[in-house]
Amino acid sequence: MIEERLFSLKNIWFVGSVGAAASVLVVSGGLAFLVLPYTERGNRIAGIWDAICSAAGVPKKSSQSETVASQTKLSSVVLNSDMFKHPAPVSIGRGATLAQQCAICHGPTGVSRADSPNLAGQYPSVIYKQLHDFKTGARVNAVMSPFLASMTEQDILDVASYYAFLPRPPGYHPDTAEVAPTIVESGAPMRGIAPCGSCHGGIENKAGSPWLEGQSAVYIKAQLHAFANGSRTNDISLQMRNVARQMIDKEIDQAAEYYASKPLTESGE
Amino acid sequence: MLNSKRLILAHFWLAFALFGLALLLGAWQMFIRSPMAAWIGNPEWYYRSLTAHGTIMAYVFPTLIAMGFGYAISESSLKQALIGARWAWIGFWLIVVGTVTSMIPVSLGLASVLYTFYPPLIGNPFYYIGIVLVVGGSWIWVALMAINLASWKRSNRGVPVPLAMYANVASSWLWGWTAVGAALELVLQILPVALGFKSTIDAGLARVFFSWTLHAIVYFWLMPTYIAYYTIVPRAIGGKLYSDSMARISFVLFLVVAMPIGIHHTFADPQVGAGFKFIHSAFTAIVALPTLLTVFTICASVEIAGRLRGGRGPFGWLTALPWQNPVMLAVAFSFIMLGFGGAGGLINMSYQLDASIHNTQWITGHFHLIFGGAIVIMYFVIAYDLWPHLTGREIRNLHLMRVQLWLWFVGMIVTTFPWHYVGVLGMPRRMAFFDYTDPAIAPDAIPVVMSAFGGFLLVVSAGVFFAILYKSQRSPLCDAGPYRFSVAVHPQTKVPVALNGHALWIALMIGLTVTNYGFPIAQLTVRSDTSVPAYYVGTRK
């Protein structure tokens, strides 16, 4: 058998296959880039080059109108996983000194007797974010906001490192109580509510989400209601507002009671 | 002539052992997300299981089958000992090491990112490194197939390449090129982030790279099945292959058009322009062509068998077919599943129709019907057909084989048809639990229970499959003779040079990849504003 040449214009297989592939490409490309952009409703095409760019997915320059400004002040905190990894001892020490002004509400050992959050052992990213939000006004509280007026970025980092350094009170769920309520363990999928535990521990911890074990039920309920009625807005991308708005009162109570159920330990009482 | 029996058996045993484990995970997933189980307390377990199931079933299992079958084809169709058997063992062990390396972090919950990776989700780097090792092992096979064919051609000038080897090498080239997409995604994008050199990732570009692999990988899974259709089925049922040329054309068409169509997986993605989506959709329509050619050729070949057995009239040949023969039964089942799956696929590839089923259970149903159904049932046939030649022991119990194939067929239909149905109702995929008490998805409850029972049937069928192979080990030694492939009605004495080599088709495959992927990839690579922060799976705080 004499070897015929494959890559030659005399080879019908070569010409046929390349021709067929090229024709499909040209025809579909012509339809895609020249015809279809004009047929799409609401697509204002300025010319052939514009049609081609639009079909190729080249982003258009944004419109001239101003970006809509947010009605509320939003959190500007950026967290990354390395921020709090190895706090310097001096930072923890400075934090301890600064934290003396927090003790009246949050307890001398970071465990509160006043329905304020327990801070001992809380994740540093959480304390950092909340303090930062109080400072920028993304979160407002008559008691907390004035404290932040005089706190620097370094102060905030130090306080966060100090509280994270303290031992965390153990979570407690009496045997008689039922297992975690559905809202905590499974959420409510049809209402778009992820389980509390998928961010706040139990299933998974997400950056910026506090652990809630042993926190005051009054405090948890108050925050969920504040998210639901829009008076607290420093959650990232509306995460907590969307969850809280969809929760019914019974679920709010169940979640708060579940997380709060704790014996009063020596350090707490 | 089968020299490397141990090598081939090692591939098949490892493939089926992993398949059995991944199948159990799949059945558990179907149970746990059905109304029969309470909501899973920790969805992470579900995604962990799903990642293991998908990684094994999509990467490891079919790759090992294609490799083992490929070595068998190379030796028995070329009638020459495998060149580079030592390299083949290295490839095998790379896959073993890669599988273990990737499954350890998955088992520990450090890489629950699903087999499609889904950046910006980032898992433990060892998961990705393991997959790179698996792909690397398979690339050794790609090279060995090309080397073996080239060596044979040198000493057999002017002789047509045997069809089985021609198809096998087409399959290896297809895999060699299509795996490049996922490899680029892993090496250039995901691993630098997983190893901590970067903390942002261009998720859109990563998805485009993955789509490069994601569609042609399906045809790579399909290739052993198509090779079995053309080169095992006609011989096994006592017929002849209707057309050798048609078979070659089908395989080279797969090589050319399986690649430039992957963007139909990203119809809902904003980072690719509508024009490229349309072009990929048009090329996807063409990929139906080699399948239709195959259906025609195989039906014609089966008809020849029926008529050789005395069948008369327009339908008489159907009843004359050897329905007691497991291969006959399997090919019929496979075609039925391929028909339904293919029809569903036409809906997936249509830009507008896709919108109604995108990311629903329909998709899960679709690829299980095609891969788990039409393709895997032929993997069983390949194993049954090849086993006596590998072990020297006969598989005697045809009855049990028929039971196994029936169970697999019924199980797969019962699994996937309800999935398609609930997908049309809008049930999303990749969910660990559903609130079936809500009126909006209460109608999904019964079909989901049905499909779970389909999954249980599949587990039973796999159990029977293992029992058949196990029992065959205990039957007396026999000489199965040389391993043969089907003969065409008109055996080829002269083949056009285009259908005797792969160069033209590989050139077209690469060329069309450049035209259809070049701009989207270049655009996303050049732009500086397309990266998003990575999200590390399994990290705390």
XYZ file of N, CA, C and O in Angstrom, chain B residues 69-70 73 77 141 145 149 161-174 219-220 223-224 226-228 230-231 247-248 250-252 254-255 499 502:
156
model
N -8.511 -2.548 30.428
C -9.070 -3.008 29.154
C -8.129 -2.604 28.018
O -7.913 -3.372 27.069
N -7.555 -1.404 28.124
C -6.639 -0.923 27.085
C -5.412 -1.822 26.944
O -5.011 -2.164 25.832
N -6.509 -4.958 25.240
C -6.731 -4.750 23.808
C -5.392 -4.682 23.077
O -5.203 -5.283 22.023
N -5.110 -7.548 20.450
C -5.423 -7.174 19.071
C -4.152 -7.006 18.247
O -4.132 -7.337 17.069
N -0.379 5.454 30.885
C -1.151 4.566 30.005
C -1.346 5.197 28.624
O -1.178 4.535 27.588
N -0.026 3.393 25.221
C -0.896 2.968 24.127
C -0.366 3.505 22.799
O -0.327 2.799 21.796
N 1.161 1.152 19.720
C 0.594 1.202 18.375
C 1.678 1.592 17.359
O 1.778 0.991 16.288
N -4.711 -0.973 11.075
C -4.671 -1.121 12.532
C -5.963 -1.814 12.965
O -7.045 -1.435 12.515
N -5.876 -2.840 13.802
C -7.121 -3.487 14.260
C -8.062 -2.466 14.915
O -7.610 -1.574 15.633
N -9.357 -2.623 14.628
C -10.347 -1.654 15.100
C -10.253 -1.432 16.607
O -10.286 -0.292 17.093
N -10.143 -2.530 17.369
C -10.152 -2.389 18.835
C -9.020 -1.479 19.293
O -9.204 -0.600 20.141
N -7.832 -1.664 18.690
C -6.695 -0.852 19.107
C -6.850 0.578 18.599
O -6.485 1.537 19.290
N -7.407 0.722 17.416
C -7.617 2.060 16.869
C -8.516 2.871 17.814
O -8.225 4.014 18.163
N -9.592 2.222 18.272
C -10.535 2.894 19.168
C -9.888 3.149 20.529
O -10.055 4.208 21.130
N -9.133 2.172 20.987
C -8.482 2.273 22.291
C -7.506 3.453 22.325
O -7.470 4.222 23.298
N -6.756 3.621 21.245
C -5.800 4.724 21.210
C -6.537 6.062 21.064
O -6.137 7.067 21.663
N -7.645 6.063 20.305
C -8.463 7.288 20.236
C -8.900 7.679 21.641
O -8.832 8.849 22.048
N -9.352 6.679 22.405
C -9.804 6.929 23.777
C -8.667 7.478 24.625
O -8.849 8.426 25.405
N -7.466 6.915 24.462
C -6.358 7.378 25.301
C -5.958 8.809 24.945
O -5.685 9.610 25.830
N -5.971 9.143 23.663
C -5.647 10.530 23.285
C -6.695 11.487 23.818
O -6.385 12.585 24.277
N -7.960 11.054 23.725
C -9.034 11.924 24.228
C -8.798 12.221 25.709
O -8.891 13.370 26.163
N -17.065 11.085 27.734
C -16.815 10.241 26.567
C -15.655 9.297 26.828
O -15.606 8.208 26.257
N -14.752 9.709 27.691
C -13.691 8.795 28.089
C -14.275 7.615 28.879
O -13.890 6.467 28.673
N -15.906 5.329 26.290
C -15.120 4.652 25.263
C -15.021 3.141 25.458
O -15.258 2.389 24.505
N -14.683 2.635 26.676
C -14.637 1.171 26.814
C -15.969 0.532 26.450
O -16.016 -0.547 25.839
N -18.183 1.696 24.269
C -18.353 1.694 22.816
C -17.433 0.665 22.165
O -17.806 0.018 21.191
N -16.231 0.515 22.718
C -15.327 -0.507 22.171
C -15.971 -1.883 22.349
O -15.926 -2.721 21.460
N -16.620 -2.075 23.509
C -17.295 -3.354 23.752
C -18.449 -3.542 22.761
O -18.652 -4.635 22.235
N -18.685 -2.499 19.729
C -18.214 -2.795 18.373
C -17.400 -4.068 18.306
O -17.463 -4.791 17.319
N -16.599 -4.347 19.341
C -15.629 -5.430 19.175
C -15.920 -6.659 20.023
O -15.314 -7.688 19.814
N -17.388 2.301 12.376
C -16.875 2.268 13.748
C -15.721 3.256 13.898
O -15.675 4.053 14.831
N -14.790 3.225 12.937
C -13.649 4.141 13.029
C -14.114 5.589 12.986
O -13.619 6.449 13.727
N -16.941 6.779 13.962
C -17.551 7.143 15.254
C -16.480 7.521 16.262
O -16.597 8.524 16.965
N -15.437 6.710 16.338
C -14.418 6.979 17.360
C -13.659 8.272 17.076
O -13.382 9.039 17.994
N -13.361 8.540 15.795
C -12.625 9.785 15.551
C -13.548 10.993 15.748
O -13.092 12.057 16.168
N -15.764 11.205 18.055
C -15.715 11.464 19.501
C -14.463 12.252 19.860
O -14.489 13.173 20.659
N -13.368 11.847 19.223
C -12.112 12.521 19.523
C -12.222 14.008 19.202
O -11.762 14.864 19.958
N -8.086 7.106 8.548
C -8.748 6.234 9.528
C -7.816 5.136 10.024
O -8.245 4.192 10.676
N -4.235 8.692 13.958
C -5.051 9.643 14.722
C -4.630 11.100 14.537
O -5.256 11.995 15.087
